[in-house]
PDB file of C-alpha atoms and ligand atoms in Angstrom:
ATOM      1  CA  MET P 956      17.610  16.613  -4.493  1.00 41.00           C
ATOM      2  CA  THR P 957      15.512  19.534  -5.563  1.00 43.00           C
ATOM      3  CA  GLU P 958      13.979  21.659  -2.690  1.00 47.00           C
ATOM      4  CA  THR P 959      10.239  21.614  -3.169  1.00 46.00           C
ATOM      5  CA  ALA P 960       8.220  23.801  -0.952  1.00 49.00           C
ATOM      6  CA  PRO P 961       4.642  22.392  -0.066  1.00 52.00           C
ATOM      7  CA  ALA P 962       2.589  23.410  -2.875  1.00 48.00           C
ATOM      8  CA  PRO P 963      -0.301  25.542  -1.962  1.00 52.00           C
ATOM      9  CA  ALA P 964      -3.691  23.916  -2.731  1.00 50.00           C
ATOM     10  CA  GLY P 965      -4.567  24.429  -6.293  1.00 48.00           C
ATOM     11  CA  ALA P 966      -1.079  25.676  -7.276  1.00 49.00           C
ATOM     12  CA  ALA P 967      -0.853  25.454 -11.033  1.00 55.00           C
ATOM     13  CA  ALA P 968       2.920  26.119 -11.386  1.00 74.00           C
ATOM     14  CA  ALA P 969       4.307  22.637 -10.361  1.00 90.00           C
ATOM     15  CA  PRO P 970       4.839  20.402 -13.274  1.00 95.00           C
ATOM     16  CA  VAL P 971       2.674  17.424 -13.968  1.00 96.00           C
ATOM     17  CA  VAL P 972       4.495  14.311 -12.864  1.00 97.00           C
ATOM     18  CA  LEU P 973       2.022  11.755 -13.484  1.00 98.00           C
ATOM     19  CA  ALA P 974      -1.151  11.615 -15.625  1.00 97.00           C
ATOM     20  CA  ALA P 975      -3.891   9.154 -16.702  1.00 98.00           C
ATOM     21  CA  ASP P 976      -5.070  10.211 -20.024  1.00 98.00           C
ATOM     22  CA  HIS P 977      -8.525   8.773 -20.981  1.00 98.00           C
ATOM     23  CA  VAL P 978      -7.594   5.429 -19.173  1.00 98.00           C
ATOM     24  CA  THR P 979     -10.135   2.629 -19.244  1.00 98.00           C
ATOM     25  CA  LYS P 980      -9.987  -0.846 -17.730  1.00 98.00           C
ATOM     26  CA  GLN P 981     -12.406  -3.547 -18.643  1.00 98.00           C
ATOM     27  CA  PHE P 982     -12.295  -7.022 -17.034  1.00 97.00           C
ATOM     28  CA  ARG P 983     -13.897 -10.084 -18.581  1.00 95.00           C
ATOM     29  CA  VAL P 984     -16.380 -11.500 -16.113  1.00 94.00           C
ATOM     30  CA  ALA P 985     -18.961 -14.163 -16.290  1.00 93.00           C
ATOM     31  CA  GLY P 986     -21.700 -12.806 -18.661  1.00 90.00           C
ATOM     32  CA  GLY P 987     -19.656 -10.198 -20.342  1.00 94.00           C
ATOM     33  CA  LYS P 988     -17.361  -7.150 -19.448  1.00 96.00           C
ATOM     34  CA  LEU P 989     -17.201  -4.991 -16.274  1.00 97.00           C
ATOM     35  CA  THR P 990     -15.793  -1.396 -16.931  1.00 98.00           C
ATOM     36  CA  ALA P 991     -13.907  -0.886 -13.568  1.00 98.00           C
ATOM     37  CA  VAL P 992     -12.281   2.467 -14.870  1.00 98.00           C
ATOM     38  CA  ASP P 993     -14.088   4.430 -17.509  1.00 98.00           C
ATOM     39  CA  ASP P 994     -12.234   7.068 -19.434  1.00 98.00           C
ATOM     40  CA  VAL P 995     -10.406   8.563 -16.471  1.00 98.00           C
ATOM     41  CA  SER P 996      -8.238  11.553 -17.150  1.00 97.00           C
ATOM     42  CA  VAL P 997      -6.390  13.185 -14.204  1.00 96.00           C
ATOM     43  CA  GLU P 998      -3.126  14.910 -13.513  1.00 95.00           C
ATOM     44  CA  PHE P 999      -0.788  14.619 -10.482  1.00 95.00           C
ATOM     45  CA  ARG P1000       1.528  17.541  -9.979  1.00 95.00           C
ATOM     46  CA  GLU P1001       4.905  17.383  -8.369  1.00 94.00           C
ATOM     47  CA  GLY P1002       5.069  17.857  -4.529  1.00 93.00           C
ATOM     48  CA  GLN P1003       1.360  17.701  -4.106  1.00 93.00           C
ATOM     49  CA  VAL P1004      -0.711  15.381  -2.022  1.00 94.00           C
ATOM     50  CA  LEU P1005      -3.669  13.994  -4.163  1.00 95.00           C
ATOM     51  CA  ALA P1006      -6.447  12.066  -2.766  1.00 96.00           C
ATOM     52  CA  VAL P1007      -8.659   9.734  -4.835  1.00 96.00           C
ATOM     53  CA  VAL P1008     -11.739   8.967  -2.939  1.00 96.00           C
ATOM     54  CA  GLY P1009     -14.786   6.896  -3.607  1.00 96.00           C
ATOM     55  CA  GLU P1010     -16.872   4.010  -2.214  1.00 95.00           C
ATOM     56  CA  SER P1011     -15.666   0.463  -2.357  1.00 95.00           C
ATOM     57  CA  GLY P1012     -15.822  -0.858  -5.924  1.00 97.00           C
ATOM     58  CA  SER P1013     -15.547   2.511  -7.520  1.00 98.00           C
ATOM     59  CA  GLY P1014     -12.333   1.691  -9.371  1.00 98.00           C
ATOM     60  CA  LYS P1015      -9.699   3.414  -7.176  1.00 97.00           C
ATOM     61  CA  SER P1016      -7.450   0.350  -6.786  1.00 96.00           C
ATOM     62  CA  THR P1017      -7.771  -0.635 -10.502  1.00 98.00           C
ATOM     63  CA  LEU P1018      -6.694   2.877 -11.371  1.00 98.00           C
ATOM     64  CA  ALA P1019      -3.830   2.867  -8.969  1.00 97.00           C
ATOM     65  CA  ARG P1020      -2.535  -0.495 -10.291  1.00 97.00           C
ATOM     66  CA  MET P1021      -2.545   0.789 -13.816  1.00 98.00           C
ATOM     67  CA  LEU P1022      -0.718   3.929 -12.837  1.00 98.00           C
ATOM     68  CA  LEU P1023       1.873   1.682 -11.113  1.00 97.00           C
ATOM     69  CA  ARG P1024       2.162  -0.505 -14.277  1.00 97.00           C
ATOM     70  CA  LEU P1025       0.979  -3.510 -12.286  1.00 96.00           C
ATOM     71  CA  LEU P1026      -2.138  -4.052 -14.511  1.00 97.00           C
ATOM     72  CA  PRO P1027      -2.152  -3.356 -18.239  1.00 98.00           C
ATOM     73  CA  VAL P1028      -4.679  -0.583 -19.545  1.00 98.00           C
ATOM     74  CA  THR P1029      -7.516  -1.651 -21.821  1.00 98.00           C
ATOM     75  CA  SER P1030      -7.075   1.901 -23.559  1.00 98.00           C
ATOM     76  CA  GLY P1031      -5.683   5.151 -22.820  1.00 98.00           C
ATOM     77  CA  ALA P1032      -2.204   6.150 -21.700  1.00 98.00           C
ATOM     78  CA  VAL P1033      -0.302   6.684 -18.460  1.00 98.00           C
ATOM     79  CA  LEU P1034       2.216   9.481 -18.779  1.00 98.00           C
ATOM     80  CA  TYR P1035       5.028   9.849 -16.547  1.00 98.00           C
ATOM     81  CA  ARG P1036       6.837  13.167 -17.030  1.00 96.00           C
ATOM     82  CA  GLY P1037       5.021  13.324 -20.392  1.00 95.00           C
ATOM     83  CA  ARG P1038       6.091   9.911 -21.521  1.00 97.00           C
ATOM     84  CA  ASP P1039       3.741   7.077 -21.959  1.00 98.00           C
ATOM     85  CA  ILE P1040       4.700   4.080 -19.709  1.00 98.00           C
ATOM     86  CA  THR P1041       2.019   1.523 -20.653  1.00 98.00           C
ATOM     87  CA  ARG P1042       4.528  -0.271 -23.068  1.00 96.00           C
ATOM     88  CA  ILE P1043       7.920   0.313 -21.600  1.00 97.00           C
ATOM     89  CA  LYS P1044      10.113  -2.741 -20.800  1.00 96.00           C
ATOM     90  CA  GLY P1045      13.344  -3.740 -19.406  1.00 96.00           C
ATOM     91  CA  ALA P1046      15.576  -1.119 -17.862  1.00 94.00           C
ATOM     92  CA  ASP P1047      12.956   1.707 -18.408  1.00 96.00           C
ATOM     93  CA  LEU P1048      10.404  -0.259 -16.477  1.00 96.00           C
ATOM     94  CA  ARG P1049      12.667  -1.066 -13.640  1.00 93.00           C
ATOM     95  CA  ARG P1050      13.545   2.648 -13.434  1.00 94.00           C
ATOM     96  CA  TYR P1051       9.745   3.393 -13.453  1.00 97.00           C
ATOM     97  CA  TRP P1052       9.165   0.953 -10.590  1.00 94.00           C
ATOM     98  CA  HIS P1053      11.786   2.806  -8.594  1.00 93.00           C
ATOM     99  CA  ASP P1054      10.439   6.298  -9.447  1.00 96.00           C
ATOM    100  CA  VAL P1055       6.763   5.338  -8.563  1.00 97.00           C
ATOM    101  CA  GLN P1056       6.394   3.245  -5.520  1.00 95.00           C
ATOM    102  CA  ALA P1057       3.370   1.766  -3.788  1.00 93.00           C
ATOM    103  CA  VAL P1058       2.291   1.149  -0.176  1.00 90.00           C
ATOM    104  CA  PHE P1059      -0.766  -1.251   0.187  1.00 86.00           C
ATOM    105  CA  GLN P1060      -3.382  -1.574   2.778  1.00 80.00           C
ATOM    106  CA  ASP P1061      -2.289  -4.648   4.607  1.00 74.00           C
ATOM    107  CA  PRO P1062       1.364  -4.421   5.515  1.00 65.00           C
ATOM    108  CA  PHE P1063       1.369  -7.887   7.051  1.00 68.00           C
ATOM    109  CA  ALA P1064       0.726  -9.450   3.715  1.00 72.00           C
ATOM    110  CA  SER P1065       3.602  -7.782   2.227  1.00 72.00           C
ATOM    111  CA  PHE P1066       6.062  -9.337   4.639  1.00 78.00           C
ATOM    112  CA  ASN P1067       7.732 -12.697   4.677  1.00 82.00           C
ATOM    113  CA  GLN P1068       7.228 -13.668   8.177  1.00 86.00           C
ATOM    114  CA  PHE P1069      10.432 -15.709   8.328  1.00 90.00           C
ATOM    115  CA  PHE P1070      12.673 -12.584   7.521  1.00 92.00           C
ATOM    116  CA  THR P1071      13.811  -9.946   9.745  1.00 94.00           C
ATOM    117  CA  VAL P1072      12.877  -6.238   8.789  1.00 94.00           C
ATOM    118  CA  GLY P1073      16.532  -5.718   8.157  1.00 95.00           C
ATOM    119  CA  HIS P1074      16.796  -8.646   5.650  1.00 94.00           C
ATOM    120  CA  MET P1075      13.802  -7.449   3.858  1.00 93.00           C
ATOM    121  CA  LEU P1076      14.941  -3.998   3.567  1.00 94.00           C
ATOM    122  CA  ARG P1077      18.323  -5.019   2.196  1.00 94.00           C
ATOM    123  CA  ARG P1078      16.590  -7.224  -0.413  1.00 92.00           C
ATOM    124  CA  SER P1079      14.844  -4.212  -1.673  1.00 90.00           C
ATOM    125  CA  LEU P1080      18.151  -2.325  -1.906  1.00 90.00           C
ATOM    126  CA  GLN P1081      19.606  -4.871  -4.321  1.00 87.00           C
ATOM    127  CA  THR P1082      18.708  -2.944  -7.590  1.00 80.00           C
ATOM    128  CA  ALA P1083      19.120   0.447  -6.080  1.00 83.00           C
ATOM    129  CA  ASP P1084      21.769   3.094  -6.852  1.00 84.00           C
ATOM    130  CA  LEU P1085      23.077   3.810  -3.399  1.00 89.00           C
ATOM    131  CA  GLY P1086      25.136   6.907  -4.511  1.00 88.00           C
ATOM    132  CA  GLY P1087      27.828   7.181  -1.849  1.00 90.00           C
ATOM    133  CA  GLU P1088      25.937   5.405   0.939  1.00 93.00           C
ATOM    134  CA  THR P1089      26.162   1.884   2.392  1.00 93.00           C
ATOM    135  CA  ALA P1090      23.048  -0.237   2.529  1.00 93.00           C
ATOM    136  CA  GLU P1091      23.046   0.288   6.358  1.00 94.00           C
ATOM    137  CA  GLN P1092      23.214   4.048   5.952  1.00 95.00           C
ATOM    138  CA  ARG P1093      20.487   4.145   3.410  1.00 95.00           C
ATOM    139  CA  ILE P1094      18.263   2.064   5.593  1.00 96.00           C
ATOM    140  CA  GLU P1095      18.937   4.056   8.626  1.00 95.00           C
ATOM    141  CA  ARG P1096      18.298   7.418   6.849  1.00 94.00           C
ATOM    142  CA  CYS P1097      14.952   6.009   5.437  1.00 94.00           C
ATOM    143  CA  LEU P1098      13.890   4.666   8.768  1.00 95.00           C
ATOM    144  CA  GLY P1099      14.483   8.104  10.110  1.00 93.00           C
ATOM    145  CA  TYR P1100      12.062   9.576   7.647  1.00 92.00           C
ATOM    146  CA  VAL P1101       9.090   7.592   9.167  1.00 91.00           C
ATOM    147  CA  GLY P1102      10.305   8.045  12.831  1.00 90.00           C
ATOM    148  CA  LEU P1103      11.767   4.564  13.412  1.00 92.00           C
ATOM    149  CA  LYS P1104      15.098   3.914  15.063  1.00 93.00           C
ATOM    150  CA  PRO P1105      17.172   1.062  13.513  1.00 93.00           C
ATOM    151  CA  GLU P1106      17.254  -0.769  16.807  1.00 91.00           C
ATOM    152  CA  ASP P1107      13.526  -0.748  16.838  1.00 89.00           C
ATOM    153  CA  ALA P1108      13.034  -2.403  13.483  1.00 93.00           C
ATOM    154  CA  VAL P1109      16.216  -3.950  11.867  1.00 94.00           C
ATOM    155  CA  TYR P1110      16.369  -7.199  14.049  1.00 95.00           C
ATOM    156  CA  LYS P1111      12.883  -7.558  14.430  1.00 94.00           C
ATOM    157  CA  TYR P1112      10.454 -10.080  12.733  1.00 93.00           C
ATOM    158  CA  PRO P1113       7.026  -8.812  11.423  1.00 90.00           C
ATOM    159  CA  HIS P1114       4.921 -10.406  14.123  1.00 90.00           C
ATOM    160  CA  GLN P1115       7.072  -8.330  16.804  1.00 92.00           C
ATOM    161  CA  LEU P1116       5.994  -4.974  15.257  1.00 90.00           C
ATOM    162  CA  SER P1117       2.664  -3.199  15.820  1.00 87.00           C
ATOM    163  CA  GLY P1118       0.460  -2.404  12.828  1.00 85.00           C
ATOM    164  CA  GLY P1119       1.506   1.198  12.699  1.00 86.00           C
ATOM    165  CA  GLN P1120       5.224   0.098  12.871  1.00 89.00           C
ATOM    166  CA  ARG P1121       4.543  -2.562  10.006  1.00 89.00           C
ATOM    167  CA  GLN P1122       3.106   0.253   7.881  1.00 88.00           C
ATOM    168  CA  ARG P1123       6.085   2.552   8.596  1.00 90.00           C
ATOM    169  CA  VAL P1124       8.413  -0.115   7.575  1.00 92.00           C
ATOM    170  CA  MET P1125       6.523  -0.574   4.170  1.00 91.00           C
ATOM    171  CA  ILE P1126       6.913   3.161   3.758  1.00 92.00           C
ATOM    172  CA  THR P1127      10.562   2.927   4.421  1.00 93.00           C
ATOM    173  CA  ARG P1128      10.871   0.050   1.871  1.00 93.00           C
ATOM    174  CA  ALA P1129       9.216   2.266  -0.695  1.00 93.00           C
ATOM    175  CA  LEU P1130      11.592   5.108   0.099  1.00 93.00           C
ATOM    176  CA  LEU P1131      14.798   3.165  -0.192  1.00 94.00           C
ATOM    177  CA  VAL P1132      14.980   3.345  -3.893  1.00 93.00           C
ATOM    178  CA  ASP P1133      14.688   7.155  -3.943  1.00 92.00           C
ATOM    179  CA  PRO P1134      11.125   7.438  -5.418  1.00 95.00           C
ATOM    180  CA  LYS P1135       9.456  10.591  -6.829  1.00 96.00           C
ATOM    181  CA  VAL P1136       5.919   9.452  -6.347  1.00 97.00           C
ATOM    182  CA  LEU P1137       4.331   7.334  -3.664  1.00 96.00           C
ATOM    183  CA  VAL P1138       0.967   5.667  -4.260  1.00 96.00           C
ATOM    184  CA  ALA P1139      -0.691   4.730  -0.845  1.00 93.00           C
ATOM    185  CA  ASP P1140      -3.840   2.628  -1.559  1.00 93.00           C
ATOM    186  CA  GLU P1141      -5.893   2.462   1.634  1.00 90.00           C
ATOM    187  CA  ALA P1142      -2.596   2.551   3.451  1.00 87.00           C
ATOM    188  CA  THR P1143      -4.012   3.709   6.717  1.00 84.00           C
ATOM    189  CA  SER P1144      -7.469   1.913   6.633  1.00 82.00           C
ATOM    190  CA  MET P1145      -6.465  -0.990   8.823  1.00 79.00           C
ATOM    191  CA  LEU P1146      -4.920   1.327  11.587  1.00 82.00           C
ATOM    192  CA  ASP P1147      -6.952   2.674  14.438  1.00 82.00           C
ATOM    193  CA  ALA P1148      -7.554   6.410  14.452  1.00 81.00           C
ATOM    194  CA  SER P1149      -4.461   7.578  16.477  1.00 80.00           C
ATOM    195  CA  LEU P1150      -2.003   5.479  14.457  1.00 82.00           C
ATOM    196  CA  ARG P1151      -3.696   6.560  11.272  1.00 84.00           C
ATOM    197  CA  VAL P1152      -3.021  10.334  12.023  1.00 84.00           C
ATOM    198  CA  SER P1153       0.494   9.505  12.794  1.00 84.00           C
ATOM    199  CA  VAL P1154       1.095   7.686   9.419  1.00 85.00           C
ATOM    200  CA  LEU P1155      -0.703  10.661   7.629  1.00 87.00           C
ATOM    201  CA  ASN P1156       1.707  13.021   9.339  1.00 88.00           C
ATOM    202  CA  VAL P1157       4.569  10.904   8.166  1.00 88.00           C
ATOM    203  CA  LEU P1158       3.363  11.133   4.521  1.00 89.00           C
ATOM    204  CA  GLN P1159       2.941  14.756   5.000  1.00 88.00           C
ATOM    205  CA  ASP P1160       6.526  15.129   6.249  1.00 89.00           C
ATOM    206  CA  LEU P1161       7.919  13.126   3.252  1.00 90.00           C
ATOM    207  CA  ARG P1162       6.145  15.651   0.925  1.00 90.00           C
ATOM    208  CA  ARG P1163       7.737  18.516   2.785  1.00 89.00           C
ATOM    209  CA  ASP P1164      11.178  17.076   3.247  1.00 90.00           C
ATOM    210  CA  LEU P1165      11.594  15.025   0.056  1.00 90.00           C
ATOM    211  CA  GLY P1166       9.335  16.868  -2.327  1.00 92.00           C
ATOM    212  CA  LEU P1167       7.589  13.544  -2.832  1.00 95.00           C
ATOM    213  CA  THR P1168       4.347  13.516  -4.693  1.00 96.00           C
ATOM    214  CA  VAL P1169       1.830  11.425  -2.755  1.00 94.00           C
ATOM    215  CA  LEU P1170      -1.286   9.824  -4.315  1.00 95.00           C
ATOM    216  CA  PHE P1171      -3.435   8.843  -1.424  1.00 93.00           C
ATOM    217  CA  ILE P1172      -6.369   6.481  -2.207  1.00 95.00           C
ATOM    218  CA  THR P1173      -9.082   6.230   0.427  1.00 93.00           C
ATOM    219  CA  HIS P1174     -12.787   5.339   0.749  1.00 93.00           C
ATOM    220  CA  ASP P1175     -12.973   7.884   3.611  1.00 91.00           C
ATOM    221  CA  ILE P1176     -13.525  11.465   2.381  1.00 91.00           C
ATOM    222  CA  GLY P1177     -12.743  12.738   5.724  1.00 89.00           C
ATOM    223  CA  GLN P1178      -9.112  11.536   5.686  1.00 87.00           C
ATOM    224  CA  ALA P1179      -8.869  12.593   1.994  1.00 90.00           C
ATOM    225  CA  CYS P1180      -9.868  16.246   2.949  1.00 88.00           C
ATOM    226  CA  TYR P1181      -7.696  16.380   6.131  1.00 85.00           C
ATOM    227  CA  PHE P1182      -4.708  15.498   4.174  1.00 85.00           C
ATOM    228  CA  ALA P1183      -4.816  16.362   0.526  1.00 93.00           C
ATOM    229  CA  ASP P1184      -4.180  19.576  -1.521  1.00 93.00           C
ATOM    230  CA  GLN P1185      -6.395  18.123  -4.335  1.00 95.00           C
ATOM    231  CA  VAL P1186      -9.290  15.701  -4.194  1.00 96.00           C
ATOM    232  CA  VAL P1187     -10.552  13.399  -7.075  1.00 97.00           C
ATOM    233  CA  VAL P1188     -13.878  11.691  -6.469  1.00 97.00           C
ATOM    234  CA  MET P1189     -14.665   8.524  -8.377  1.00 97.00           C
ATOM    235  CA  GLU P1190     -18.049   6.792  -8.810  1.00 97.00           C
ATOM    236  CA  HIS P1191     -18.647   3.741 -10.950  1.00 97.00           C
ATOM    237  CA  GLY P1192     -15.106   4.054 -12.492  1.00 98.00           C
ATOM    238  CA  GLN P1193     -15.440   7.601 -13.634  1.00 98.00           C
ATOM    239  CA  VAL P1194     -14.123  10.790 -12.004  1.00 97.00           C
ATOM    240  CA  VAL P1195     -17.127  12.942 -11.031  1.00 97.00           C
ATOM    241  CA  GLU P1196     -15.363  15.716  -9.355  1.00 96.00           C
ATOM    242  CA  HIS P1197     -11.813  17.013  -9.082  1.00 95.00           C
ATOM    243  CA  GLY P1198     -10.504  20.111  -7.599  1.00 95.00           C
ATOM    244  CA  PRO P1199      -8.724  21.704  -4.629  1.00 95.00           C
ATOM    245  CA  THR P1200      -9.599  20.375  -1.486  1.00 93.00           C
ATOM    246  CA  ASP P1201     -11.407  23.419  -0.154  1.00 92.00           C
ATOM    247  CA  ASP P1202     -13.551  23.608  -3.213  1.00 94.00           C
ATOM    248  CA  VAL P1203     -14.479  20.174  -2.916  1.00 92.00           C
ATOM    249  CA  ILE P1204     -15.436  20.432   0.736  1.00 90.00           C
ATOM    250  CA  PHE P1205     -17.112  23.844   0.731  1.00 90.00           C
ATOM    251  CA  ASN P1206     -18.550  23.967  -2.931  1.00 93.00           C
ATOM    252  CA  PRO P1207     -19.089  20.438  -4.056  1.00 93.00           C
ATOM    253  CA  GLN P1208     -20.602  20.192  -7.569  1.00 94.00           C
ATOM    254  CA  HIS P1209     -21.767  16.527  -7.929  1.00 94.00           C
ATOM    255  CA  SER P1210     -24.493  14.871  -5.890  1.00 95.00           C
ATOM    256  CA  TYR P1211     -22.217  12.035  -5.152  1.00 95.00           C
ATOM    257  CA  THR P1212     -19.622  14.212  -3.494  1.00 94.00           C
ATOM    258  CA  LYS P1213     -22.403  15.923  -1.473  1.00 94.00           C
ATOM    259  CA  ARG P1214     -23.640  12.542  -0.331  1.00 94.00           C
ATOM    260  CA  LEU P1215     -20.094  11.520   0.734  1.00 92.00           C
ATOM    261  CA  LEU P1216     -19.565  14.675   2.699  1.00 91.00           C
ATOM    262  CA  ALA P1217     -23.034  14.328   4.248  1.00 90.00           C
ATOM    263  CA  ASP P1218     -21.600  11.162   5.882  1.00 86.00           C
ATOM    264  CA  VAL P1219     -19.058  13.158   7.746  1.00 85.00           C
ATOM    265  CA  PRO P1220     -21.131  15.992   9.369  1.00 77.00           C
ATOM    266  CA  ASN P1221     -18.331  17.503  11.395  1.00 79.00           C
ATOM    267  CA  LEU P1222     -15.966  17.681   8.769  1.00 80.00           C
ATOM    268  CA  LYS P1223     -16.071  21.437   7.797  1.00 75.00           C
ATOM    269  CA  GLY P1224     -16.130  22.586  11.446  1.00 75.00           C
ATOM    270  CA  SER P1225     -13.072  20.331  12.391  1.00 73.00           C
ATOM    271  CA  LEU P1226     -11.182  21.367   9.137  1.00 71.00           C
ATOM    272  CA  LYS P1227     -11.750  25.142   9.855  1.00 67.00           C
ATOM    273  CA  SER P1228     -10.676  24.775  13.490  1.00 66.00           C
ATOM    274  CA  GLN P1229      -7.715  22.797  12.664  1.00 66.00           C
ATOM    275  CA  ARG P1230      -6.595  25.495  10.045  1.00 62.00           C
ATOM    276  CA  LEU P1231      -7.299  28.325  12.402  1.00 56.00           C
ATOM    277  CA  GLY P1232      -5.270  26.411  15.234  1.00 46.00           C
TER     278      GLY P1232
HETATM  279  N1  ADP Z1997      -9.182  -8.688 -11.447  1.00 53.45           N
HETATM  280  C1  ADP Z1997     -10.604  -8.278 -11.538  1.00 53.45           C
HETATM  281  N2  ADP Z1997     -11.416  -9.114 -12.179  1.00 53.45           N
HETATM  282  C2  ADP Z1997     -12.723  -8.669 -12.344  1.00 53.45           C
HETATM  283  N3  ADP Z1997     -13.396  -7.759 -11.750  1.00 53.45           N
HETATM  284  C3  ADP Z1997     -12.423  -6.892 -10.952  1.00 53.45           C
HETATM  285  C4  ADP Z1997     -10.946  -7.155 -10.957  1.00 53.45           C
HETATM  286  N4  ADP Z1997     -10.465  -6.351 -10.222  1.00 53.45           N
HETATM  287  C5  ADP Z1997     -11.439  -5.478  -9.785  1.00 53.45           C
HETATM  288  N5  ADP Z1997     -12.647  -5.578 -10.344  1.00 53.45           N
HETATM  289  C6  ADP Z1997     -14.111  -4.960 -10.171  1.00 53.45           C
HETATM  290  O1  ADP Z1997     -13.639  -3.704 -10.527  1.00 53.45           O
HETATM  291  C7  ADP Z1997     -14.648  -2.758  -9.799  1.00 53.45           C
HETATM  292  C8  ADP Z1997     -13.555  -1.785  -9.288  1.00 53.45           C
HETATM  293  O2  ADP Z1997     -12.751  -2.414  -8.239  1.00 53.45           O
HETATM  294  P1  ADP Z1997     -11.603  -1.609  -7.422  1.00 53.45           P
HETATM  295  O3  ADP Z1997     -10.777  -0.987  -8.393  1.00 53.45           O
HETATM  296  O4  ADP Z1997     -10.958  -2.794  -6.525  1.00 53.45           O
HETATM  297  O5  ADP Z1997     -12.313  -0.662  -6.647  1.00 53.45           O
HETATM  298  P2  ADP Z1997     -11.979   0.208  -5.260  1.00 53.45           P
HETATM  299  O6  ADP Z1997     -10.444   0.004  -5.000  1.00 53.45           O
HETATM  300  O7  ADP Z1997     -12.430   1.471  -5.380  1.00 53.45           O
HETATM  301  O8  ADP Z1997     -12.723  -0.533  -4.071  1.00 53.45           O
HETATM  302  C9  ADP Z1997     -15.285  -3.650  -8.843  1.00 53.45           C
HETATM  303  O9  ADP Z1997     -16.491  -3.917  -9.403  1.00 53.45           O
HETATM  304  C10 ADP Z1997     -14.488  -4.863  -8.686  1.00 53.45           C
HETATM  305  O10 ADP Z1997     -15.235  -6.023  -8.370  1.00 53.45           O
HETATM  306 MG1   MG Z1998      -9.531  -0.532  -3.472  1.00 53.45          MG
END
């Protein structure tokens, strides 16, 4: 594992790990075509937390699914370490799906209610390279990263866990295969405020301890700014603003960003005091 210090906001030195290069997605809908993502180019640098923020319907999940190779692009390229992954197959694609992992909004929907957490996690390990570890050791280590003890999770069924625990288990599952990038699409949106902060802190720790690049997708610009080094703002499928978090908060360029910020009146003050404290 490489040691990656948390990159300062705006650091240009870290290499680009994942990039969208003029990516467009059109869906066929009754009466014609809908452009969900419209010529988006954006770069994600190693070890950074990058937030993609925009109102519902702005194209965030569609972009995420193309980055994850879960949805084909209409045009453009997705570059992983400089290589276009939009047409890779077989072993290359399986490798990509290890390197770039996802955590989605509703952890309950991702569980099979008849399987214990341990069973589910072991299944996810079937294709993983365990190095020198046993499956149990790998599971215990990854549960540790999210602050869960094996005895609190492994023998439990999904309905026996709280929402926050379920989301931690889903993060654990993503970590089992030693990913380089974690894409979290509204991963904290169904949690109440205190649990949300604790899951955000887990993601921060993963960046610090594992050098993970985190792509954090949210409709909530407050969460985005609290948490990210860089913020990308999407409106109607387009990137309207992209920069270091402080620039976006304190010097927004686009009227849409200003409008989103106006909805969170205490953001600047609370961010300032949080940083001073
Ligand atoms: N499979 C699909 N078929 C048709 N339209 C879709 C499909 N998926 C998403 N859309 C549309 O694309 C736009 C962007 O959706 P989405 O990426 O889910 O936005 P967000 O995640 O920002 O809420 C919306 O207008 C949505 O209705
Ligand atoms: Mg979405």
